XYZ file of C-alpha atoms in Angstrom:
779
model
C 192.929 63.754 -59.195
C 194.520 64.615 -62.522
C 197.786 62.868 -61.690
C 195.895 59.775 -60.481
C 194.008 59.434 -63.775
C 197.176 59.946 -65.812
C 199.009 57.288 -63.773
C 196.070 54.879 -64.139
C 196.015 55.460 -67.916
C 199.776 54.897 -68.175
C 199.411 51.560 -66.394
C 196.748 50.464 -68.880
C 198.932 51.527 -71.805
C 201.912 49.563 -70.434
C 199.787 46.409 -70.192
C 198.725 46.738 -73.837
C 202.398 46.723 -74.873
C 203.077 43.327 -73.303
C 204.043 40.400 -75.511
C 202.674 37.899 -72.974
C 199.827 38.444 -70.544
C 200.834 37.944 -66.880
C 199.443 34.866 -65.149
C 196.359 35.232 -62.967
C 198.395 34.608 -59.824
C 200.835 37.368 -60.788
C 198.005 39.792 -61.494
C 196.434 38.925 -58.142
C 199.719 39.587 -56.305
C 200.183 42.901 -58.121
C 196.624 43.897 -57.167
C 197.350 43.311 -53.493
C 200.573 45.318 -53.722
C 198.817 48.202 -55.513
C 195.998 48.437 -52.972
C 198.396 48.190 -50.039
C 200.606 50.893 -51.511
C 197.681 53.236 -52.090
C 196.518 52.697 -48.486
C 199.998 53.412 -47.121
C 201.133 56.294 -49.332
C 198.088 58.093 -50.745
C 197.492 60.458 -47.801
C 201.097 61.352 -47.078
C 202.326 64.691 -48.370
C 206.049 64.113 -48.790
C 207.018 64.024 -52.466
C 208.537 60.542 -52.115
C 205.291 59.099 -50.766
C 203.308 60.874 -53.455
C 205.556 59.392 -56.129
C 205.105 55.936 -54.580
C 201.331 56.432 -54.533
C 201.305 57.395 -58.211
C 203.329 54.272 -58.986
C 200.665 52.253 -57.169
C 197.901 53.936 -59.162
C 199.818 53.094 -62.329
C 200.084 49.509 -61.117
C 196.323 49.561 -60.512
C 195.755 50.454 -64.156
C 198.092 47.653 -65.213
C 196.215 45.174 -63.003
C 192.779 46.331 -64.157
C 193.656 45.994 -67.840
C 195.258 42.594 -67.139
C 192.157 41.308 -65.351
C 189.911 42.458 -68.194
C 192.213 40.841 -70.751
C 192.347 37.555 -68.825
C 188.567 37.445 -68.673
C 188.122 38.201 -72.365
C 190.838 35.859 -73.642
C 189.403 32.995 -71.607
C 186.485 32.908 -74.035
C 188.304 31.512 -77.058
C 188.098 28.857 -79.748
C 190.372 25.877 -78.987
C 192.966 25.410 -81.719
C 191.917 21.789 -82.539
C 188.451 23.065 -83.519
C 189.697 25.548 -86.080
C 188.329 24.890 -89.606
C 186.250 21.946 -88.340
C 182.535 21.701 -89.115
C 180.584 22.848 -86.053
C 176.815 23.044 -85.750
C 175.567 25.784 -83.459
C 172.502 27.835 -82.594
C 172.430 31.523 -81.823
C 171.094 34.957 -82.627
C 172.084 37.512 -85.258
C 173.396 40.199 -82.910
C 174.029 43.184 -85.179
C 173.064 44.795 -88.448
C 174.381 42.533 -91.259
C 176.930 44.081 -93.592
C 176.192 43.238 -97.230
C 179.030 42.619 -99.673
C 179.380 41.119 -103.128
C 177.476 37.798 -103.140
C 177.249 37.577 -99.392
C 176.817 39.176 -96.004
C 178.748 39.394 -92.742
C 177.295 39.689 -89.249
C 178.012 39.248 -85.548
C 176.438 36.156 -84.004
C 175.704 35.451 -80.329
C 176.175 31.731 -79.736
C 173.532 30.154 -77.477
C 174.295 26.449 -77.825
C 176.618 24.093 -79.704
C 175.161 20.893 -81.132
C 178.485 19.331 -82.204
C 179.674 17.071 -79.411
C 182.827 18.237 -77.664
C 183.084 21.535 -79.542
C 183.825 24.707 -77.568
C 182.826 28.001 -79.222
C 183.212 31.602 -77.950
C 180.122 33.544 -76.973
C 180.300 35.994 -79.889
C 181.682 35.298 -83.357
C 181.756 37.030 -86.743
C 180.224 34.954 -89.541
C 180.382 35.410 -93.308
C 177.724 33.850 -95.525
C 178.727 33.515 -99.175
C 175.667 32.986 -101.380
C 176.947 30.921 -104.305
C 175.099 29.968 -107.452
C 174.457 26.492 -106.090
C 172.360 28.043 -103.323
C 169.805 29.476 -105.745
C 166.541 27.847 -106.649
C 165.682 27.521 -110.312
C 163.004 29.766 -111.728
C 163.399 32.684 -109.290
C 165.000 36.052 -109.471
C 168.325 36.325 -107.671
C 167.217 39.312 -105.599
C 164.006 37.563 -104.493
C 165.884 34.417 -103.435
C 168.449 36.437 -101.547
C 165.914 38.537 -99.664
C 163.937 35.428 -98.721
C 166.956 33.866 -96.989
C 168.897 36.924 -95.810
C 169.441 37.168 -92.076
C 167.968 39.943 -89.964
C 169.017 41.244 -86.552
C 167.393 39.423 -83.662
C 166.667 36.203 -85.593
C 167.595 32.847 -84.087
C 169.361 30.518 -86.553
C 171.024 27.129 -86.605
C 174.144 27.012 -88.783
C 176.949 24.656 -89.650
C 180.103 26.769 -89.589
C 183.868 26.625 -89.825
C 185.633 28.973 -87.436
C 189.118 30.402 -87.006
C 190.756 32.211 -84.159
C 191.016 35.975 -84.677
C 193.748 36.565 -87.227
C 194.738 39.495 -89.408
C 197.587 40.568 -91.643
C 200.608 41.666 -89.607
C 202.776 44.295 -91.302
C 204.843 47.291 -90.198
C 202.602 50.363 -89.871
C 199.594 48.154 -90.668
C 196.138 47.904 -89.109
C 195.935 45.411 -86.208
C 192.740 43.544 -87.033
C 193.160 41.183 -84.083
C 193.233 44.099 -81.625
C 190.112 45.519 -83.306
C 188.282 42.218 -82.821
C 189.448 41.940 -79.218
C 188.103 45.388 -78.341
C 184.717 44.409 -79.791
C 184.745 41.051 -77.979
C 184.574 39.059 -81.218
C 186.518 35.944 -80.344
C 186.364 33.984 -83.608
C 185.568 34.504 -87.276
C 184.273 32.002 -89.778
C 182.043 31.041 -92.669
C 178.677 29.320 -92.891
C 178.719 25.941 -94.581
C 176.101 24.384 -96.837
C 173.397 26.990 -97.241
C 170.689 24.337 -97.572
C 171.248 23.178 -93.959
C 170.828 26.654 -92.450
C 167.613 26.892 -90.462
C 165.795 29.976 -89.190
C 164.269 28.984 -85.847
C 162.695 32.225 -84.565
C 161.796 35.422 -86.400
C 162.768 37.587 -83.453
C 164.175 37.174 -79.958
C 163.196 39.926 -77.556
C 166.238 41.681 -76.119
C 167.024 45.423 -75.843
C 170.150 45.116 -78.008
C 168.346 43.159 -80.710
C 165.434 45.620 -80.705
C 167.866 48.444 -81.443
C 169.583 46.487 -84.229
C 166.216 45.650 -85.816
C 165.342 49.361 -85.644
C 168.600 50.192 -87.423
C 167.682 47.711 -90.152
C 164.232 49.259 -90.562
C 165.786 52.711 -90.906
C 168.307 51.493 -93.477
C 165.556 49.862 -95.538
C 163.550 53.077 -95.322
C 166.395 55.030 -96.909
C 166.938 52.446 -99.654
C 163.236 52.234 -100.487
C 162.925 56.014 -100.766
C 165.906 56.613 -103.083
C 167.397 53.275 -104.205
C 169.588 54.715 -106.978
C 170.800 57.902 -105.290
C 174.602 58.121 -105.691
C 175.233 59.478 -102.189
C 172.589 57.459 -100.349
C 175.326 55.414 -98.658
C 176.679 58.564 -96.984
C 173.256 59.464 -95.575
C 172.798 55.916 -94.278
C 176.252 56.034 -92.689
C 175.441 59.324 -90.964
C 172.203 57.865 -89.592
C 172.860 54.256 -88.572
C 176.636 53.962 -88.943
C 176.535 51.466 -91.835
C 179.398 52.550 -94.117
C 179.417 49.548 -96.466
C 177.204 51.301 -99.013
C 179.727 54.083 -99.629
C 181.687 53.354 -102.852
C 185.479 53.319 -102.707
C 185.620 56.307 -105.111
C 183.750 58.443 -102.576
C 186.013 57.258 -99.738
C 188.959 58.425 -101.808
C 187.456 61.919 -102.080
C 186.835 62.077 -98.325
C 190.371 60.920 -97.625
C 192.006 63.398 -99.982
C 190.043 66.301 -98.515
C 190.561 65.243 -94.895
C 186.882 64.906 -93.958
C 186.679 61.140 -93.423
C 185.751 61.801 -89.808
C 182.578 63.536 -90.987
C 181.318 60.422 -92.767
C 181.923 58.150 -89.782
C 179.698 58.683 -86.776
C 182.279 60.111 -84.422
C 182.440 62.397 -81.443
C 181.676 65.453 -83.563
C 178.323 64.107 -84.754
C 177.236 62.872 -81.339
C 178.200 66.164 -79.730
C 176.457 68.274 -82.382
C 173.235 66.242 -82.179
C 173.305 66.560 -78.398
C 173.886 70.311 -78.626
C 171.097 70.873 -81.159
C 168.553 68.852 -79.194
C 169.598 70.491 -75.927
C 169.168 73.966 -77.453
C 165.721 73.013 -78.792
C 164.502 71.683 -75.449
C 165.970 74.674 -73.627
C 164.093 77.091 -75.859
C 160.799 75.241 -75.403
C 161.242 74.785 -71.666
C 161.818 78.492 -71.082
C 158.432 79.269 -72.619
C 156.640 77.717 -69.626
C 156.802 79.528 -66.287
C 155.323 76.479 -64.549
C 158.085 74.230 -65.860
C 160.822 76.737 -65.059
C 159.690 76.947 -61.414
C 159.906 73.188 -60.986
C 163.182 72.492 -62.796
C 165.723 75.008 -64.096
C 166.171 75.126 -67.835
C 169.972 74.535 -67.697
C 169.474 71.172 -65.968
C 166.782 70.157 -68.433
C 169.056 71.201 -71.266
C 171.870 68.988 -69.951
C 169.561 66.003 -69.503
C 168.027 66.446 -72.956
C 171.429 66.702 -74.602
C 172.652 63.545 -72.893
C 169.519 61.607 -73.847
C 169.913 62.708 -77.472
C 173.555 61.620 -77.473
C 172.604 58.275 -75.928
C 169.820 57.654 -78.460
C 172.033 58.594 -81.420
C 174.855 56.384 -80.161
C 172.461 53.428 -79.961
C 171.062 54.133 -83.445
C 174.625 54.260 -84.771
C 175.267 50.734 -83.512
C 177.037 51.733 -80.278
C 180.356 51.733 -82.107
C 183.469 52.343 -80.043
C 184.202 55.942 -81.239
C 180.643 56.995 -80.422
C 180.856 55.190 -77.072
C 183.906 57.224 -76.086
C 182.086 60.460 -76.843
C 179.043 59.319 -74.874
C 181.214 58.560 -71.861
C 182.851 61.985 -72.118
C 179.477 63.725 -72.389
C 178.199 61.680 -69.444
C 180.981 63.014 -67.239
C 180.300 66.579 -68.345
C 176.535 66.146 -67.904
C 176.901 64.791 -64.359
C 179.206 67.658 -63.422
C 176.820 70.276 -64.809
C 173.731 68.616 -63.329
C 175.302 68.471 -59.879
C 176.324 72.106 -60.096
C 179.960 71.306 -59.431
C 182.607 73.089 -61.446
C 185.341 70.516 -61.925
C 187.416 72.616 -64.255
C 188.435 71.896 -67.804
C 191.384 69.580 -67.107
C 189.545 67.585 -64.438
C 186.509 67.080 -66.654
C 188.624 65.876 -69.577
C 190.749 63.548 -67.441
C 187.710 62.162 -65.632
C 186.229 61.354 -69.039
C 189.532 59.734 -70.000
C 189.496 57.591 -66.879
C 185.891 56.559 -67.485
C 186.616 55.505 -71.055
C 189.640 53.431 -70.043
C 187.854 51.887 -67.082
C 185.099 50.590 -69.359
C 187.323 49.926 -72.386
C 191.023 49.428 -71.535
C 191.749 48.556 -75.189
C 190.773 52.076 -76.307
C 194.445 53.121 -76.160
C 195.070 50.827 -79.148
C 192.682 52.783 -81.387
C 193.839 55.692 -83.501
C 190.483 57.379 -82.973
C 191.063 57.449 -79.211
C 194.188 59.577 -79.564
C 192.731 61.783 -82.275
C 189.470 62.471 -80.411
C 190.989 63.150 -76.997
C 193.820 65.102 -78.591
C 191.401 67.300 -80.528
C 189.256 67.989 -77.457
C 192.325 68.775 -75.358
C 193.583 71.215 -77.996
C 190.221 72.962 -78.254
C 190.063 73.348 -74.483
C 193.671 74.550 -74.412
C 193.024 77.193 -77.048
C 189.612 78.186 -75.681
C 190.673 78.645 -72.065
C 193.608 80.803 -73.158
C 191.212 83.625 -74.066
C 189.785 85.894 -71.406
C 186.292 86.916 -72.382
C 184.658 86.785 -75.810
C 184.096 89.814 -77.983
C 180.579 90.179 -79.435
C 179.668 90.338 -83.101
C 180.020 88.207 -86.178
C 183.630 89.246 -86.774
C 184.629 87.910 -83.379
C 182.656 84.718 -83.983
C 184.401 84.280 -87.340
C 187.763 84.865 -85.683
C 187.006 82.247 -83.026
C 186.011 79.794 -85.746
C 189.278 80.472 -87.557
C 191.309 79.952 -84.375
C 189.489 76.688 -83.760
C 190.175 75.417 -87.276
C 193.806 76.466 -87.012
C 194.213 74.680 -83.667
C 192.634 71.422 -84.854
C 194.545 71.443 -88.139
C 197.959 72.133 -86.627
C 197.324 70.040 -83.538
C 196.366 66.921 -85.459
C 199.445 66.967 -87.696
C 201.800 64.975 -85.414
C 199.277 62.169 -84.938
C 198.262 62.112 -88.613
C 201.907 61.797 -89.653
C 202.556 59.093 -87.046
C 199.473 56.995 -87.854
C 198.762 57.700 -91.544
C 201.896 59.436 -92.921
C 199.767 61.904 -94.836
C 197.371 64.791 -94.480
C 195.306 66.852 -96.857
C 196.609 70.325 -97.635
C 193.036 71.464 -98.307
C 191.700 69.903 -95.106
C 191.263 73.238 -93.263
C 189.194 74.688 -96.118
C 187.222 71.468 -96.688
C 186.441 71.073 -92.986
C 185.545 74.739 -92.555
C 182.910 74.311 -95.268
C 181.781 70.737 -94.614
C 181.603 70.643 -90.804
C 178.737 73.148 -90.414
C 176.839 71.769 -93.406
C 177.132 68.110 -92.382
C 176.726 68.674 -88.642
C 173.935 71.241 -88.595
C 171.965 70.447 -91.755
C 172.674 67.139 -93.517
C 172.864 64.905 -90.436
C 169.835 66.436 -88.654
C 167.728 66.156 -91.826
C 168.742 62.509 -92.218
C 167.790 61.807 -88.593
C 164.455 63.572 -89.020
C 163.729 61.432 -92.094
C 164.559 58.310 -90.050
C 161.791 59.281 -87.631
C 159.391 60.903 -90.136
C 159.760 59.148 -93.534
C 158.851 62.012 -95.840
C 160.620 61.365 -99.157
C 160.797 65.041 -100.092
C 162.888 65.639 -96.977
C 165.390 62.978 -98.012
C 165.512 64.287 -101.564
C 166.328 67.787 -100.310
C 169.012 66.371 -98.025
C 170.558 64.362 -100.850
C 170.531 67.410 -103.151
C 172.397 69.467 -100.552
C 174.933 66.669 -100.085
C 175.454 66.362 -103.838
C 176.192 70.096 -104.080
C 178.781 69.784 -101.321
C 180.321 66.793 -103.097
C 180.863 68.881 -106.246
C 183.091 71.208 -104.241
C 184.841 68.323 -102.495
C 185.592 66.621 -105.814
C 187.294 69.817 -106.964
C 189.295 70.062 -103.744
C 190.259 66.380 -103.989
C 192.355 67.134 -107.065
C 194.686 69.277 -104.973
C 197.911 67.636 -103.763
C 198.329 65.859 -100.427
C 201.314 65.902 -98.110
C 202.778 62.391 -97.903
C 205.955 61.288 -96.202
C 207.613 58.522 -94.219
C 206.358 57.652 -90.750
C 208.346 59.681 -88.206
C 209.831 57.891 -85.184
C 208.003 58.201 -81.880
C 210.495 60.698 -80.482
C 209.955 63.020 -83.455
C 206.160 62.769 -83.071
C 206.371 63.599 -79.346
C 208.657 66.517 -80.132
C 206.088 67.723 -82.669
C 203.327 67.507 -80.033
C 205.416 69.750 -77.787
C 205.894 72.087 -80.741
C 202.133 72.262 -81.296
C 201.523 73.193 -77.656
C 204.224 75.858 -77.847
C 202.865 77.199 -81.136
C 199.306 77.508 -79.784
C 200.228 79.404 -76.647
C 198.271 82.663 -76.096
C 199.115 85.692 -78.181
C 201.863 87.728 -76.615
C 203.836 84.738 -75.381
C 207.452 85.277 -76.496
C 209.075 83.196 -79.260
C 206.003 81.160 -80.183
C 207.633 80.561 -83.562
C 210.027 78.114 -81.864
C 207.130 75.660 -81.807
C 207.315 75.413 -85.600
C 210.971 74.427 -85.301
C 210.006 71.487 -83.113
C 207.717 70.257 -85.907
C 210.535 70.022 -88.434
C 211.985 66.582 -87.479
C 208.581 64.950 -87.917
C 207.880 66.730 -91.201
C 211.211 66.081 -92.845
C 212.166 62.714 -91.389
C 214.276 60.695 -93.809
C 214.030 56.953 -93.181
C 217.152 54.774 -93.335
C 218.090 52.868 -96.499
C 220.494 49.969 -97.138
C 224.149 50.718 -97.798
C 225.598 50.371 -101.304
C 225.810 46.716 -102.332
C 223.142 45.733 -99.804
C 219.373 45.174 -100.112
C 216.377 44.947 -97.828
C 213.624 42.564 -98.911
C 210.204 42.611 -97.223
C 207.779 39.776 -97.940
C 204.526 41.431 -96.859
C 201.729 39.558 -95.129
C 198.900 39.905 -97.656
C 197.090 36.659 -96.855
C 196.878 34.020 -99.576
C 198.972 35.847 -102.149
C 202.331 37.509 -102.691
C 203.829 40.991 -102.463
C 207.562 41.668 -102.019
C 209.227 45.062 -101.601
C 212.949 45.286 -102.451
C 214.983 48.342 -101.386
C 218.546 49.234 -102.328
C 220.455 52.378 -101.396
C 218.530 54.535 -103.867
C 215.928 52.369 -105.630
C 212.741 50.420 -104.851
C 211.198 47.443 -106.649
C 207.825 45.826 -106.015
C 207.436 42.164 -106.945
C 203.715 41.273 -107.251
C 200.824 43.202 -105.755
C 198.957 40.720 -103.570
C 195.420 39.367 -103.847
C 192.089 40.885 -104.778
C 190.001 40.556 -101.597
C 186.707 41.797 -103.041
C 185.330 44.104 -105.711
C 186.229 47.138 -103.564
C 189.233 45.859 -101.623
C 192.688 44.576 -102.526
C 196.151 44.199 -101.051
C 197.419 47.189 -103.010
C 195.266 49.725 -101.192
C 195.116 47.958 -97.822
C 198.703 46.752 -97.352
C 201.207 47.703 -100.055
C 200.579 51.426 -100.599
C 200.391 52.216 -96.835
C 203.634 50.274 -96.287
C 205.444 52.065 -99.115
C 204.251 55.437 -97.857
C 205.364 54.643 -94.290
C 208.891 53.705 -95.364
C 209.219 56.852 -97.457
C 208.795 55.445 -100.968
C 207.231 58.054 -103.227
C 207.774 56.213 -106.509
C 208.645 52.731 -107.755
C 211.680 52.301 -109.953
C 210.333 48.952 -111.128
C 207.181 46.873 -110.758
C 207.323 43.166 -111.569
C 203.920 41.465 -111.868
C 204.841 37.807 -112.201
C 201.608 36.491 -113.763
C 197.911 37.138 -114.044
C 196.546 35.148 -111.049
C 194.464 37.379 -108.753
C 196.500 36.502 -105.673
C 199.575 38.037 -107.366
C 198.091 40.802 -109.547
C 195.000 41.734 -107.513
C 196.370 45.050 -106.269
C 198.125 46.255 -109.418
C 195.567 48.937 -110.287
C 195.658 50.425 -106.798
C 199.459 50.583 -106.881
C 199.536 52.174 -110.333
C 196.976 54.797 -109.302
C 198.854 55.686 -106.112
C 202.498 55.805 -107.209
C 204.494 56.747 -110.310
C 206.259 53.698 -111.757
C 209.353 54.014 -113.920
C 209.351 50.502 -115.368
C 206.906 47.585 -115.480
C 207.973 43.997 -116.184
C 205.273 41.355 -116.469
C 204.116 38.249 -118.276
C 200.624 39.763 -118.581
C 200.583 41.049 -122.137
C 197.465 43.199 -121.583
C 198.973 45.062 -118.635
C 201.407 47.147 -120.638
C 205.073 47.554 -119.902
C 207.794 45.126 -120.964
C 207.388 41.358 -121.202
C 209.686 39.777 -118.635
C 211.988 37.180 -120.185
C 215.066 35.220 -119.206
C 218.274 37.189 -119.554
C 216.958 40.631 -118.672
C 219.234 42.166 -116.047
C 220.197 45.455 -114.482
C 222.145 46.796 -111.527
C 221.135 49.288 -108.843
C 223.561 50.599 -106.216
C 225.793 47.518 -106.452
C 222.861 45.047 -106.352
C 222.253 42.853 -109.424
C 218.791 41.875 -110.702
C 218.352 38.990 -113.154
C 215.205 37.538 -114.757
C 215.515 33.742 -115.133
C 212.052 32.786 -116.441
C 210.049 32.668 -118.727
C 211.699 32.430 -122.133
C 210.753 34.710 -125.017
C 209.388 31.735 -126.963
C 207.007 30.880 -124.137
C 204.839 33.846 -125.104
C 204.124 32.143 -128.433
C 202.673 29.016 -126.788
C 198.974 29.653 -126.261
C 198.508 26.566 -124.083
C 200.924 27.805 -121.417
C 199.260 28.033 -118.014
C 199.463 31.294 -116.100
C 201.639 29.729 -113.392
C 204.146 28.512 -115.972
C 204.623 32.091 -117.179
C 205.657 33.378 -113.738
C 208.543 35.866 -113.809
C 211.410 34.458 -111.729
C 213.735 37.119 -110.331
C 217.115 36.673 -108.642
C 218.509 39.510 -106.539
C 222.189 39.383 -105.534
C 224.249 41.830 -103.528
C 227.714 41.742 -102.061
C 226.461 40.067 -98.889
C 223.692 37.723 -100.057
C 221.056 36.749 -102.587
C 217.365 35.895 -102.773
C 215.360 34.011 -105.432
C 211.736 35.061 -106.066
C 209.811 32.316 -107.867
C 206.092 33.269 -107.799
C 203.996 30.231 -108.854
C 206.331 28.152 -111.039
C 205.599 24.434 -111.101
C 207.717 21.290 -111.232
C 208.263 21.412 -115.025
C 209.441 25.016 -114.796
C 211.827 24.111 -111.984
C 213.387 21.333 -114.088
C 213.734 23.725 -117.027
C 215.498 26.261 -114.809
C 217.923 23.598 -113.569
C 218.671 22.549 -117.151
C 219.482 26.003 -118.492
C 220.425 28.158 -115.451
C 221.821 25.812 -112.796
C 224.766 28.101 -112.031
C 222.486 31.059 -111.392
C 220.062 29.336 -109.007
C 222.086 29.087 -105.748
C 220.737 31.697 -103.304
C 220.812 32.400 -99.594
C 217.040 32.875 -99.373
C 214.318 31.235 -101.468
C 210.737 32.392 -101.784
C 209.016 28.996 -101.981
C 207.249 28.434 -105.321
C 203.445 28.493 -105.347
C 203.125 29.277 -101.620
C 204.375 25.796 -100.742
C 201.969 23.817 -102.940
C 202.657 20.145 -103.690
C 203.013 20.762 -107.439
C 206.237 22.705 -106.909
C 209.401 22.596 -104.772
C 210.872 19.416 -106.169
C 213.797 17.908 -104.287
C 216.110 18.618 -107.238
C 215.152 22.296 -107.315
C 215.572 22.690 -103.569
C 219.025 21.125 -103.779
C 219.990 23.320 -106.752
C 219.073 26.510 -104.886
C 220.559 25.353 -101.565
C 218.907 28.154 -99.617
C 219.706 28.686 -95.959
C 216.244 30.228 -95.396
C 212.944 29.603 -97.192
C 209.925 31.919 -97.034
C 206.325 30.797 -97.499
C 203.778 33.513 -98.319
C 200.383 32.022 -97.478
C 197.080 32.881 -95.821
C 196.179 31.748 -92.319
C 194.314 28.410 -92.415
C 193.935 28.791 -96.179
C 191.696 26.236 -97.941
C 194.637 24.952 -100.050
C 196.541 24.023 -96.865
C 199.630 25.880 -98.089
C 202.373 25.196 -97.291
C 201.702 21.471 -97.622
C 203.238 19.175 -94.979
C 205.160 17.151 -97.578
C 206.691 20.351 -98.971
C 207.769 21.470 -95.502
C 209.535 18.125 -95.083
C 211.509 18.702 -98.287
C 212.805 21.982 -96.862
C 213.928 20.352 -93.614
C 217.516 21.529 -94.161
C 216.427 25.201 -94.418
C 215.049 27.582 -91.820
C 211.354 28.036 -92.665
C 209.599 31.406 -92.353
C 205.829 31.762 -92.857
C 203.781 34.929 -93.271
C 200.652 33.213 -91.914
C 202.429 32.670 -88.589
C 205.111 35.343 -88.469
C 203.511 38.177 -90.424
C 205.741 40.199 -92.743
C 209.205 38.666 -93.198
C 212.167 41.072 -93.388
C 215.327 39.924 -95.184
C 218.419 42.060 -94.713
C 220.954 41.120 -97.392
C 223.800 42.693 -95.458
C 226.913 41.382 -93.782
C 224.867 39.493 -91.173
C 222.123 38.365 -93.626
C 219.446 38.662 -90.946
C 215.893 37.330 -91.322
C 213.132 38.401 -88.929
C 209.357 38.027 -88.600
C 207.163 40.996 -87.672
C 205.048 39.088 -85.148
C 208.127 37.845 -83.305
C 209.705 41.291 -83.146
C 206.490 43.136 -82.202
C 204.381 40.502 -80.497
C 201.346 41.444 -78.396
C 199.522 39.192 -75.935
C 196.379 38.955 -78.076
C 198.150 37.708 -81.210
C 197.037 34.183 -82.005
C 194.446 34.289 -79.253
């Protein structure tokens, strides 16, 4: 059975790597072939027939994932209806997530009033509450609470929708895959708050009842301690709503390696199940009458599963908790039936169940981390024969467990996140028992029995733990470049070798297999060459320039919200993944938020040797025409603005944009930020000989006020890059601007993701989406 599940899982994984989904007819033919092969080969014992049968099981996984994907992708928003006003009626399907001046929620569409419009069954809507929505003479909080949506309500909205779309960057988070797994087939915004209409206060449905219960619990926490600094953590541990946790606290959890404790994951579900099972077992054994009718072990298993199921529902039935529930279900059925499947069979049966219900789970980092951790614990635990009694032995077992999880998770942490906390073993050893056995149970008890003193005691205990975590967070972290897949797989083999039972010869060789992943040195351009990456940051700009030994960042992308920006979400993870530990220069072209929104995050995360900017309050050097330097045979030249421009108070921010030309032996690129037509004419007048470049970053994202015909001709670029957000409200790049660049090859971050420019002998330009396309992109 083990080999069958592994083959089935491999088939699912292969399907998720496809750039294009096979046609329905092809999937149908492959299904027939797989079933016929299994019928012919499965019962034959010769190794060749067994190999053929496993290939058929692998094909079955491929077919199953393909059928599920075909079914889910069929429910999509037609492209002509993107960003069009659509009136629809539906139900708020999940707990709304509050953010600055708005809220975001999942919405089940029941009917569409706009004639001819086709809308997916479930969408994600954002409702921005602007000042024009507020009635005069009322408090803002009162007006908001009177109109805020609640789970289970039926509403009629006028909306503008987009197909699922996210930023596409190397080593970046695939937002489109995340939406696909959750069956959210479009995202959008609500139009004209005054036309929104609440039709029904509540629609009876089991899912909506649970979401309304989650809302009641969240309100109960807020009402009891509205100003408690760590209230968001307690809410997250109870109902899975993490939006109330400030970014500063997330940073502490990340630096100490306990982020998994704040998210409702397999650990929490398992611990709650274990605690409840132990409680019921102890009570059940006190009754002889009950024991004679049903053995305590079976009751214990049933009680634990019911507790896990209830907690998973209260947590919003999020995917990580679902996976744990499926795993516990397999274990519970095996124990209830009295069958001893064995450790490997139980784990692989759980794996098969998860992938059968959710074939997109293989795309989630949490899937690999959770199953990997469980596999390691089972591997280490089954290696011991018998358990010695006493607290010393228990402490030793706890130490072995921590050592196994810490070492075992390193390859995946380096592959996915390129960092891990050096104090993680200590922080987890202290935080896991406190959070799992005390803080989380107390929070759950308060959710059922709202006694404020109980919550206050729980918050006090959490605050004491946070004092220790804040101290540990000041310790250094291990950060490095993302290792290649072969190095990560070699490290996994090294972990297995290292964790073999005591007495196995040469276990230290396992540490040697870890070395390539730990000390991987990523490639860099040759002398005289440069690599330029225009990152996909949405409606904004961020460009990373690498030479043989130096790195420059040009602009830091947009500010998405009060707690989110391109610096922390896109730029810093990209720099870490490519092995950049410091910036030799940071150029912030001008003060607009779509160019300087992530500057603080970048400055906090990386040392910067030199800052050039037109923002006088930022510090560093004012950028001005004539500044130049050379790195590794690559020349950098500032062309705009002039020194005298800083004396003109009426100068617009766009007109002060720092224009940078980068030229190597094999090519050149011109970075123009948001200069406008007057600036372009001034550049032609004073620097015409320095404008010609192989690649041009289109001024102002392709807006009509820039990219004059004269400027385009003066640059004469072979390729032009537009950095713009998908379906942005400014309609950048404008159609008339695209026509002016007809002689150049156009590259767009909104369609191609990050654009990579290799200023080498071949002068290659490539788009991330084209090079790493998946079947769900753009769907």
